[in-house]
CSV table of C-alpha atoms and ligand atoms in Angstrom, one decimal:
chain,number,residue,atom,x,y,z
A,1,MET,CA,0.0,0.0,0.0
A,2,GLY,CA,2.7,2.4,0.9
A,3,GLU,CA,0.8,5.7,1.1
A,4,ARG,CA,-0.6,7.2,4.3
A,5,VAL,CA,-4.3,7.8,4.3
A,6,ASN,CA,-6.7,9.5,6.6
A,7,PRO,CA,-8.1,6.5,8.6
A,8,ILE,CA,-11.4,8.1,9.5
A,9,ALA,CA,-12.4,9.1,5.9
A,10,ASP,CA,-10.9,6.0,4.5
A,11,LEU,CA,-12.6,3.5,6.7
A,12,ARG,CA,-16.0,5.1,6.6
A,13,TYR,CA,-17.5,2.4,4.4
A,14,ALA,CA,-16.7,-1.3,5.1
A,15,ALA,CA,-14.8,-3.1,2.4
A,16,THR,CA,-13.1,-6.4,2.1
A,17,VAL,CA,-10.1,-7.2,0.0
A,18,PRO,CA,-11.4,-9.6,-2.7
A,19,PRO,CA,-9.6,-12.9,-2.9
A,20,VAL,CA,-7.3,-13.4,-5.9
A,21,PRO,CA,-7.6,-17.0,-7.3
A,22,ALA,CA,-4.3,-18.9,-7.5
A,23,ALA,CA,-4.6,-19.6,-11.2
A,24,ALA,CA,-6.2,-16.7,-13.1
A,25,THR,CA,-8.2,-17.4,-16.2
A,26,ARG,CA,-8.6,-14.9,-19.0
A,27,ALA,CA,-11.7,-12.6,-18.8
A,28,SER,CA,-14.2,-14.0,-21.3
A,29,GLY,CA,-16.3,-10.8,-21.7
A,30,ALA,CA,-19.3,-12.9,-20.8
A,31,LEU,CA,-19.4,-12.7,-17.0
A,32,HIS,CA,-22.7,-13.2,-15.2
A,33,ASP,CA,-23.8,-12.8,-11.6
A,34,ARG,CA,-25.8,-15.3,-9.6
A,35,ARG,CA,-29.0,-13.9,-11.1
A,36,GLY,CA,-27.7,-14.2,-14.6
A,37,ARG,CA,-27.0,-10.5,-15.0
A,38,PRO,CA,-24.0,-9.4,-17.2
A,39,LEU,CA,-21.6,-6.7,-16.3
A,40,ARG,CA,-21.9,-3.8,-18.8
A,41,ASP,CA,-21.8,-0.5,-17.1
A,42,LEU,CA,-19.1,1.0,-14.8
A,43,ARG,CA,-19.8,4.2,-12.9
A,44,ILE,CA,-16.6,5.8,-11.6
A,45,SER,CA,-16.7,8.3,-8.9
A,46,VAL,CA,-13.7,10.7,-9.4
A,47,THR,CA,-14.2,12.8,-6.3
A,48,ASP,CA,-16.3,12.8,-3.1
A,49,ARG,CA,-16.3,16.6,-3.0
A,50,CYS,CA,-19.0,18.9,-4.3
A,51,ASN,CA,-19.6,22.6,-4.6
A,52,PHE,CA,-23.4,22.1,-4.1
A,53,ARG,CA,-25.1,20.9,-0.9
A,54,CYS,CA,-28.3,19.5,-2.5
A,55,THR,CA,-30.6,18.9,0.4
A,56,TYR,CA,-31.3,15.3,-0.7
A,57,CYS,CA,-27.7,14.3,-1.2
A,58,MET,CA,-25.2,16.3,0.9
A,59,PRO,CA,-27.3,18.2,3.5
A,60,LYS,CA,-25.3,21.2,4.9
A,61,GLU,CA,-25.8,20.1,8.5
A,62,LEU,CA,-23.9,16.9,7.8
A,63,PHE,CA,-21.4,18.0,5.2
A,64,GLY,CA,-20.1,21.2,6.7
A,65,ALA,CA,-16.6,22.5,7.3
A,66,SER,CA,-15.7,19.7,9.7
A,67,TYR,CA,-16.6,16.9,7.3
A,68,ALA,CA,-13.6,14.7,6.5
A,69,PHE,CA,-13.5,14.3,2.8
A,70,LEU,CA,-11.0,11.7,1.4
A,71,PRO,CA,-7.4,12.9,1.4
A,72,GLN,CA,-5.5,13.1,-2.0
A,73,ALA,CA,-3.4,10.0,-1.3
A,74,SER,CA,-6.6,7.9,-1.0
A,75,LEU,CA,-7.9,8.7,-4.4
A,76,LEU,CA,-7.2,6.4,-7.3
A,77,SER,CA,-4.8,8.1,-9.7
A,78,PHE,CA,-5.8,8.4,-13.3
A,79,GLU,CA,-3.5,5.5,-14.2
A,80,GLU,CA,-5.2,3.3,-11.5
A,81,ILE,CA,-8.7,4.3,-12.7
A,82,THR,CA,-7.8,3.6,-16.4
A,83,ARG,CA,-6.2,0.2,-15.5
A,84,THR,CA,-9.3,-0.8,-13.5
A,85,ALA,CA,-11.6,0.3,-16.3
A,86,ARG,CA,-9.6,-1.7,-18.8
A,87,LEU,CA,-10.0,-4.8,-16.7
A,88,PHE,CA,-13.8,-4.2,-16.4
A,89,VAL,CA,-14.0,-3.7,-20.2
A,90,ALA,CA,-12.3,-7.1,-20.6
A,91,HIS,CA,-15.2,-8.5,-18.5
A,92,GLY,CA,-17.9,-7.0,-20.8
A,93,VAL,CA,-18.3,-3.4,-19.7
A,94,HIS,CA,-18.8,-1.0,-22.6
A,95,LYS,CA,-20.2,2.0,-20.9
A,96,LEU,CA,-18.3,4.3,-18.5
A,97,ARG,CA,-19.9,7.1,-16.5
A,98,LEU,CA,-17.8,9.5,-14.6
A,99,THR,CA,-19.6,10.9,-11.5
A,100,GLY,CA,-18.9,12.0,-7.9
A,101,GLY,CA,-19.3,14.3,-5.9
A,102,GLU,CA,-19.0,16.8,-8.7
A,103,PRO,CA,-16.7,15.2,-11.3
A,104,LEU,CA,-15.7,18.5,-12.9
A,105,LEU,CA,-14.0,19.5,-9.6
A,106,ARG,CA,-11.4,16.7,-10.1
A,107,LYS,CA,-8.3,18.4,-11.3
A,108,ASN,CA,-7.5,17.7,-15.0
A,109,VAL,CA,-10.4,15.3,-15.4
A,110,GLU,CA,-10.1,15.8,-19.1
A,111,GLN,CA,-6.8,13.9,-19.0
A,112,LEU,CA,-8.6,11.0,-17.4
A,113,ILE,CA,-11.3,11.1,-20.1
A,114,ALA,CA,-8.6,11.1,-22.8
A,115,GLN,CA,-7.0,8.0,-21.3
A,116,LEU,CA,-10.4,6.2,-21.0
A,117,ALA,CA,-11.4,7.2,-24.5
A,118,ALA,CA,-8.4,5.3,-25.8
A,119,LEU,CA,-9.7,2.0,-24.4
A,120,ARG,CA,-11.4,-0.5,-26.8
A,121,THR,CA,-13.8,-3.3,-26.2
A,122,PRO,CA,-12.5,-6.9,-27.0
A,123,GLU,CA,-14.2,-6.4,-30.4
A,124,GLY,CA,-12.1,-3.2,-31.0
A,125,LYS,CA,-15.0,-0.8,-30.5
A,126,PRO,CA,-14.7,2.5,-28.6
A,127,LEU,CA,-16.5,2.8,-25.3
A,128,ASP,CA,-19.6,4.8,-24.6
A,129,ILE,CA,-18.2,7.5,-22.2
A,130,THR,CA,-20.4,10.0,-20.4
A,131,LEU,CA,-20.3,12.1,-17.3
A,132,THR,CA,-22.9,13.3,-14.8
A,133,THR,CA,-22.5,16.9,-13.6
A,134,ASN,CA,-24.4,19.5,-11.7
A,135,GLY,CA,-23.5,21.8,-14.6
A,136,SER,CA,-22.0,24.6,-12.5
A,137,LEU,CA,-18.6,24.4,-14.4
A,138,LEU,CA,-19.9,23.1,-17.7
A,139,ALA,CA,-19.9,26.4,-19.6
A,140,ARG,CA,-16.2,26.8,-18.8
A,141,LYS,CA,-15.2,23.1,-19.4
A,142,ALA,CA,-17.5,21.8,-22.2
A,143,GLN,CA,-15.1,22.4,-25.0
A,144,ALA,CA,-12.1,20.8,-23.2
A,145,LEU,CA,-14.3,17.8,-22.3
A,146,LYS,CA,-15.4,17.4,-25.9
A,147,ASP,CA,-11.8,17.7,-27.1
A,148,SER,CA,-10.7,15.0,-24.7
A,149,GLY,CA,-13.1,12.5,-26.2
A,150,LEU,CA,-16.2,12.8,-24.0
A,151,GLN,CA,-19.2,12.0,-26.2
A,152,ARG,CA,-22.1,13.1,-24.1
A,153,VAL,CA,-23.1,14.5,-20.8
A,154,THR,CA,-25.9,14.3,-18.2
A,155,VAL,CA,-26.7,17.5,-16.3
A,156,SER,CA,-28.7,17.4,-13.1
A,157,LEU,CA,-31.2,20.2,-12.9
A,158,ASP,CA,-34.0,20.1,-10.3
A,159,ALA,CA,-35.9,23.3,-11.1
A,160,LEU,CA,-36.3,26.1,-13.6
A,161,ASP,CA,-37.3,28.7,-11.0
A,162,ASP,CA,-34.2,30.4,-9.7
A,163,ALA,CA,-35.4,30.6,-6.1
A,164,VAL,CA,-36.4,26.9,-6.0
A,165,PHE,CA,-33.1,25.9,-7.6
A,166,ARG,CA,-31.0,28.0,-5.2
A,167,ARG,CA,-32.9,26.4,-2.2
A,168,MET,CA,-32.3,22.9,-3.5
A,169,ASN,CA,-28.6,23.3,-4.2
A,170,ASP,CA,-28.4,25.2,-0.9
A,171,VAL,CA,-25.3,27.2,-1.9
A,172,ASP,CA,-27.3,29.9,-3.7
A,173,PHE,CA,-26.2,28.9,-7.1
A,174,PRO,CA,-28.2,30.5,-9.9
A,175,VAL,CA,-30.0,28.4,-12.4
A,176,ALA,CA,-29.0,30.6,-15.3
A,177,GLN,CA,-25.4,29.4,-15.1
A,178,VAL,CA,-26.5,25.8,-15.4
A,179,LEU,CA,-28.7,26.6,-18.3
A,180,GLU,CA,-25.8,28.4,-20.0
A,181,GLY,CA,-23.7,25.3,-19.4
A,182,ILE,CA,-26.2,23.2,-21.2
A,183,HIS,CA,-26.3,25.6,-24.1
A,184,VAL,CA,-22.5,25.5,-24.4
A,185,ALA,CA,-22.4,21.7,-24.2
A,186,GLN,CA,-24.9,21.6,-27.0
A,187,ARG,CA,-22.9,24.1,-29.1
A,188,VAL,CA,-19.6,22.1,-28.8
A,189,GLY,CA,-21.4,19.0,-29.9
A,190,LEU,CA,-21.7,16.9,-26.7
A,191,ALA,CA,-24.7,14.8,-27.7
A,192,PRO,CA,-27.2,13.5,-26.7
A,193,ILE,CA,-27.5,15.7,-23.6
A,194,LYS,CA,-29.7,14.4,-20.8
A,195,ILE,CA,-31.1,16.5,-18.0
A,196,ASN,CA,-31.9,14.7,-14.8
A,197,MET,CA,-34.5,16.2,-12.4
A,198,VAL,CA,-34.9,14.5,-9.0
A,199,VAL,CA,-38.5,15.0,-8.1
A,200,LYS,CA,-39.3,15.6,-4.4
A,201,LYS,CA,-43.0,15.9,-3.7
A,202,GLY,CA,-43.9,19.3,-2.2
A,203,THR,CA,-40.4,20.7,-3.0
A,204,ASN,CA,-40.1,20.9,-6.8
A,205,ASP,CA,-42.9,18.8,-8.3
A,206,HIS,CA,-44.5,22.0,-9.5
A,207,GLU,CA,-41.5,22.5,-11.7
A,208,ILE,CA,-42.0,19.4,-13.8
A,209,VAL,CA,-44.2,21.0,-16.5
A,210,PRO,CA,-42.3,24.4,-16.6
A,211,LEU,CA,-38.9,22.7,-16.9
A,212,ALA,CA,-40.3,20.3,-19.7
A,213,ARG,CA,-41.7,23.4,-21.5
A,214,HIS,CA,-38.3,25.2,-21.2
A,215,VAL,CA,-36.4,22.3,-22.5
A,216,ARG,CA,-38.7,21.8,-25.5
A,217,GLU,CA,-38.6,25.5,-26.4
A,218,HIS,CA,-35.0,26.4,-25.7
A,219,PHE,CA,-33.0,23.2,-26.3
A,220,GLY,CA,-35.2,21.1,-28.7
A,221,PRO,CA,-35.4,17.4,-29.2
A,222,GLY,CA,-31.6,16.9,-28.9
A,223,VAL,CA,-31.9,17.3,-25.1
A,224,VAL,CA,-33.8,14.6,-23.2
A,225,LEU,CA,-35.3,15.5,-19.8
A,226,ARG,CA,-35.6,12.6,-17.3
A,227,PHE,CA,-37.4,12.5,-14.0
A,228,ILE,CA,-35.9,10.5,-11.2
A,229,GLU,CA,-37.9,9.3,-8.2
A,230,TYR,CA,-36.3,10.6,-5.0
A,231,MET,CA,-34.5,7.6,-3.5
A,232,ASP,CA,-33.6,6.4,0.0
A,233,VAL,CA,-29.8,6.4,-0.8
A,234,GLY,CA,-27.4,6.6,2.1
A,235,ALA,CA,-28.6,7.5,5.6
A,236,SER,CA,-28.3,11.3,5.7
A,237,ASN,CA,-31.2,12.7,3.6
A,238,GLY,CA,-34.0,11.8,5.9
A,239,TRP,CA,-35.9,10.1,3.1
A,240,ARG,CA,-39.6,9.6,3.5
A,241,MET,CA,-41.9,7.6,1.1
A,242,ASP,CA,-44.5,10.4,1.2
A,243,GLU,CA,-41.9,12.7,-0.5
A,244,VAL,CA,-41.7,10.4,-3.5
A,245,LEU,CA,-43.8,11.4,-6.5
A,246,PRO,CA,-44.4,8.2,-8.5
A,247,SER,CA,-43.2,8.4,-12.1
A,248,ALA,CA,-46.7,7.4,-13.2
A,249,GLU,CA,-47.9,10.8,-11.8
A,250,VAL,CA,-45.0,12.6,-13.7
A,251,VAL,CA,-46.1,11.0,-16.9
A,252,ALA,CA,-49.7,11.8,-16.3
A,253,ARG,CA,-49.0,15.5,-15.7
A,254,LEU,CA,-46.8,15.8,-18.8
A,255,ASP,CA,-49.4,13.9,-20.9
A,256,ARG,CA,-52.0,16.4,-19.8
A,257,ALA,CA,-49.8,19.3,-20.7
A,258,PHE,CA,-48.2,18.2,-23.9
A,259,GLY,CA,-49.5,14.7,-25.0
A,260,LEU,CA,-47.2,11.7,-24.6
A,261,GLN,CA,-46.9,8.2,-26.0
A,262,PRO,CA,-44.7,5.4,-24.7
A,263,LEU,CA,-41.5,4.3,-26.6
A,264,ALA,CA,-39.8,1.0,-26.6
A,265,ALA,CA,-36.5,0.5,-24.7
A,266,HIS,CA,-33.3,1.0,-26.6
A,267,THR,CA,-31.3,-1.6,-24.7
A,268,LEU,CA,-31.6,-4.2,-21.9
A,269,GLY,CA,-30.8,-2.7,-18.5
A,270,GLU,CA,-31.9,0.8,-19.5
A,271,THR,CA,-33.0,2.6,-16.4
A,272,ALA,CA,-35.3,5.1,-17.9
A,273,LYS,CA,-38.7,4.4,-19.4
A,274,ARG,CA,-39.1,6.6,-22.5
A,275,HIS,CA,-42.1,8.6,-23.7
A,276,ALA,CA,-42.3,10.7,-26.9
A,277,TYR,CA,-44.2,14.0,-27.2
A,278,ARG,CA,-47.0,13.3,-29.6
A,279,ASP,CA,-46.2,16.5,-31.5
A,280,GLY,CA,-42.7,15.2,-32.4
A,281,GLY,CA,-41.0,17.6,-30.0
A,282,GLY,CA,-38.6,15.0,-28.6
A,283,GLU,CA,-38.9,12.6,-25.7
A,284,ILE,CA,-38.7,12.4,-21.9
A,285,GLY,CA,-37.7,9.5,-19.6
A,286,VAL,CA,-38.8,8.5,-16.1
A,287,ILE,CA,-36.6,6.6,-13.7
A,288,SER,CA,-38.8,4.8,-11.2
A,289,SER,CA,-36.2,3.5,-8.8
A,290,VAL,CA,-38.7,3.4,-6.0
A,291,THR,CA,-42.1,2.4,-7.5
A,292,GLN,CA,-40.9,0.1,-10.2
A,293,ALA,CA,-37.7,-1.7,-9.3
A,294,PHE,CA,-35.4,-2.5,-12.2
A,295,CYS,CA,-32.9,-4.8,-10.5
A,296,GLY,CA,-33.8,-7.8,-12.8
A,297,ASP,CA,-31.5,-6.6,-15.5
A,298,CYS,CA,-29.2,-4.3,-13.4
A,299,ASN,CA,-25.8,-4.5,-15.1
A,300,ARG,CA,-24.1,-1.7,-13.2
A,301,ALA,CA,-21.0,-1.7,-11.0
A,302,ARG,CA,-19.7,1.3,-9.1
A,303,LEU,CA,-16.2,2.3,-8.3
A,304,SER,CA,-15.7,4.7,-5.5
A,305,THR,CA,-13.1,7.5,-5.5
A,306,GLU,CA,-10.7,5.5,-3.4
A,307,GLY,CA,-11.2,2.3,-5.4
A,308,LYS,CA,-13.9,0.4,-3.6
A,309,LEU,CA,-16.2,-1.6,-5.8
A,310,PHE,CA,-19.9,-1.6,-5.0
A,311,LEU,CA,-22.3,-3.9,-6.7
A,312,CYS,CA,-25.4,-2.0,-5.8
A,313,LEU,CA,-26.3,1.7,-5.1
A,314,PHE,CA,-27.7,0.5,-1.7
A,315,ALA,CA,-24.8,-1.7,-0.7
A,316,ASN,CA,-23.1,-1.2,2.7
A,317,GLN,CA,-20.1,-3.3,1.8
A,318,GLY,CA,-17.5,-2.6,-0.8
A,319,HIS,CA,-14.7,-4.6,-2.3
A,320,ASP,CA,-11.3,-3.0,-1.9
A,321,LEU,CA,-9.7,-3.0,-5.4
A,322,ARG,CA,-7.2,-0.4,-4.4
A,323,ALA,CA,-5.6,-2.9,-2.0
A,324,LEU,CA,-5.0,-5.0,-5.1
A,325,LEU,CA,-3.9,-2.2,-7.4
A,326,ARG,CA,-1.3,-1.1,-4.8
A,327,GLY,CA,-0.7,-4.4,-3.1
A,328,GLN,CA,1.6,-7.4,-3.7
A,329,ARG,CA,1.7,-11.2,-3.5
A,330,ASP,CA,4.9,-13.1,-2.9
A,331,GLY,CA,6.9,-9.9,-3.4
A,332,ARG,CA,5.4,-9.0,-6.7
A,333,PRO,CA,2.6,-6.6,-7.6
A,334,TYR,CA,-0.7,-8.2,-8.7
A,335,THR,CA,-0.9,-8.6,-12.4
A,336,ASP,CA,-3.8,-7.5,-14.6
A,337,GLU,CA,-4.9,-11.1,-14.8
A,338,ASP,CA,-4.9,-11.4,-11.0
A,339,ILE,CA,-7.1,-8.4,-10.5
A,340,ALA,CA,-9.4,-9.2,-13.4
A,341,ALA,CA,-9.9,-12.7,-11.9
A,342,ALA,CA,-10.7,-11.2,-8.5
A,343,ILE,CA,-13.2,-8.8,-10.1
A,344,GLY,CA,-14.7,-11.8,-12.0
A,345,LEU,CA,-15.2,-13.7,-8.7
A,346,VAL,CA,-16.8,-10.8,-7.0
A,347,TRP,CA,-19.3,-10.2,-9.8
A,348,ALA,CA,-20.1,-13.9,-10.2
A,349,GLN,CA,-21.2,-14.0,-6.5
A,350,ARG,CA,-23.4,-10.8,-6.8
A,351,GLU,CA,-27.0,-11.2,-5.6
A,352,ASP,CA,-27.9,-7.6,-4.9
A,353,ARG,CA,-31.5,-6.4,-5.7
A,354,TYR,CA,-32.2,-3.8,-3.1
A,355,SER,CA,-35.0,-2.0,-4.9
A,356,GLU,CA,-36.9,-5.2,-5.5
A,357,LEU,CA,-36.8,-5.9,-1.8
A,358,ARG,CA,-37.4,-2.4,-0.6
A,359,THR,CA,-40.5,-2.1,1.6
A,360,GLN,CA,-42.4,1.0,2.5
A,361,GLN,CA,-40.3,1.2,5.6
A,362,THR,CA,-36.7,1.7,4.8
A,363,PRO,CA,-34.7,-0.8,6.8
A,364,ALA,CA,-32.3,1.1,9.1
A,365,ALA,CA,-28.6,0.9,8.2
A,366,GLN,CA,-26.6,-1.6,10.2
A,367,PRO,CA,-24.8,0.1,13.1
A,368,GLY,CA,-21.1,0.7,12.1
A,369,GLN,CA,-22.0,-0.2,8.5
A,370,PRO,CA,-23.7,2.8,7.0
A,371,ARG,CA,-25.1,2.5,3.5
A,372,VAL,CA,-23.0,4.4,0.9
A,373,GLU,CA,-23.9,8.0,0.4
A,374,MET,CA,-24.8,9.3,-3.1
A,375,HIS,CA,-22.0,12.0,-3.2
A,376,TYR,CA,-19.5,9.2,-2.5
A,377,ILE,CA,-20.6,6.6,-5.0
A,378,GLY,CA,-22.3,8.8,-7.6
A,379,GLY,CA,-25.6,8.2,-9.3
B,401,SAM,N1,-22.7,16.0,-8.8
B,401,SAM,C1,-23.1,15.4,-10.0
B,401,SAM,C2,-24.6,15.7,-10.2
B,401,SAM,O1,-25.3,16.2,-9.3
B,401,SAM,O2,-25.0,15.5,-11.4
B,401,SAM,C3,-22.9,13.9,-10.0
B,401,SAM,C4,-23.1,13.1,-8.8
B,401,SAM,S1,-24.8,13.1,-8.2
B,401,SAM,C5,-24.6,12.1,-6.8
B,401,SAM,C6,-25.5,12.0,-9.4
B,401,SAM,C7,-27.0,12.0,-9.5
B,401,SAM,O3,-27.6,11.5,-8.4
B,401,SAM,C8,-27.6,13.4,-9.7
B,401,SAM,O4,-28.5,13.5,-10.8
B,401,SAM,C9,-28.4,13.6,-8.4
B,401,SAM,O5,-29.6,14.4,-8.6
B,401,SAM,C10,-28.8,12.2,-8.1
B,401,SAM,N2,-29.2,12.0,-6.7
B,401,SAM,C11,-28.5,12.3,-5.6
B,401,SAM,N3,-29.2,11.9,-4.5
B,401,SAM,C12,-30.3,11.4,-4.9
B,401,SAM,C13,-31.5,10.8,-4.3
B,401,SAM,N4,-31.5,10.7,-2.9
B,401,SAM,N5,-32.5,10.3,-5.0
B,401,SAM,C14,-32.4,10.3,-6.4
B,401,SAM,N6,-31.3,10.8,-7.0
B,401,SAM,C15,-30.3,11.4,-6.3
B,402,SF4,FE1,-23.4,17.5,-5.4
B,402,SF4,FE2,-24.5,16.1,-7.2
B,402,SF4,FE3,-24.9,15.5,-4.6
B,402,SF4,FE4,-26.0,17.7,-5.6
B,402,SF4,S1,-26.5,15.7,-6.2
B,402,SF4,S2,-24.8,17.6,-3.7
B,402,SF4,S3,-24.5,18.3,-7.1
B,402,SF4,S4,-23.0,15.3,-5.7
B,403,SF4,FE1,-29.1,-2.2,-9.4
B,403,SF4,FE2,-29.1,-2.2,-6.7
B,403,SF4,FE3,-30.5,-0.3,-8.1
B,403,SF4,FE4,-31.3,-2.8,-8.0
B,403,SF4,S1,-31.2,-1.4,-6.3
B,403,SF4,S2,-31.2,-1.5,-9.8
B,403,SF4,S3,-29.4,-4.0,-8.0
B,403,SF4,S4,-28.2,-0.6,-8.1
């Protein structure tokens, strides 16, 4: 391991070091978990820090000046992230999403994107690389992101009304700058652009129709607005079921306002259910993580900023890949084959399906084993 790390921040989430099989076999690209689900999508958190304090994700009272974010030495380097991503690609991953915290806060993130963009699937195809951002730095960075090889971007935007938006990000950030970021992203050719709105009943659900209207009128069909049900991620947002507005209600409201018709899914494992505007004005998506679980074909793995692998957004136990990336066996560093085999074993044993098992009453996190927080593992 070598490097000194802050034990408090580093040990916040439990993780075990995955066993490395004695004889490693080559990754086949056709790995499946215990429920027959392949591994296709890797979400990489590049920082646990954020310049927003969204009330549902990093409430100010808990993420204040005294909060211990991960120290620099804990973070995976760009080389470590790229190596890990390459091993996941050999196992069948073809989509990478950079997230956080706020990924655009990670210094020189464009260099990481350039390294990831050079990876190829076993069939020689480029990967689908995207990034989820709060949009605050997008106007400034969109061109550099595009130049580094990023294809598309997802921007989180919870309200069109400036006062509501400022209240939800809780750092008084103006909505106009995020809208400007989306315009610049569109201009430099990042496409398709998706906008994600987390809907919290009683907080911003009155913004659904105005935001949809704004996107239709100002961005056009190239920008897809998606509505996410407010989830019980982590343990710090004080989630309550009665603050969830079911996606069916979102669709009903948009149907009344504009007229919608359902669309077929593009791919297996797609999280959003798609609907087209009847007038040809583009489409919207709804992500019903609470009311309609989609664990059955969940093909996503998540890599935390300091190299812990989580197999479910709601997991309370990670798998410490950094220990392998920086560790040794019999006096020699682990090889790519060793680490790929360890990842293969971990995925093969996966059984997670939290959303399917979720009940109206959120089970309390185990003492000493808090569920991972969204700012730490990304969306
Ligand atoms: N900071 C970036 C952003 O906000 O886009 C990337 C990280 S953020 C954790 C990723 C996504 O998770 C965002 O779209 C955010 O709205 C969503 N999110 C965070 N907490 C959530 C919750 N409790 N329920 C549903 N979505 C949530
Ligand atoms: Fe930051 Fe994104 Fe979480 Fe908001 S949702 S606090 S922008 S990480
Ligand atoms: Fe995948 Fe876990 Fe979400 Fe189910 S709850 S869809 S297994 S991340």
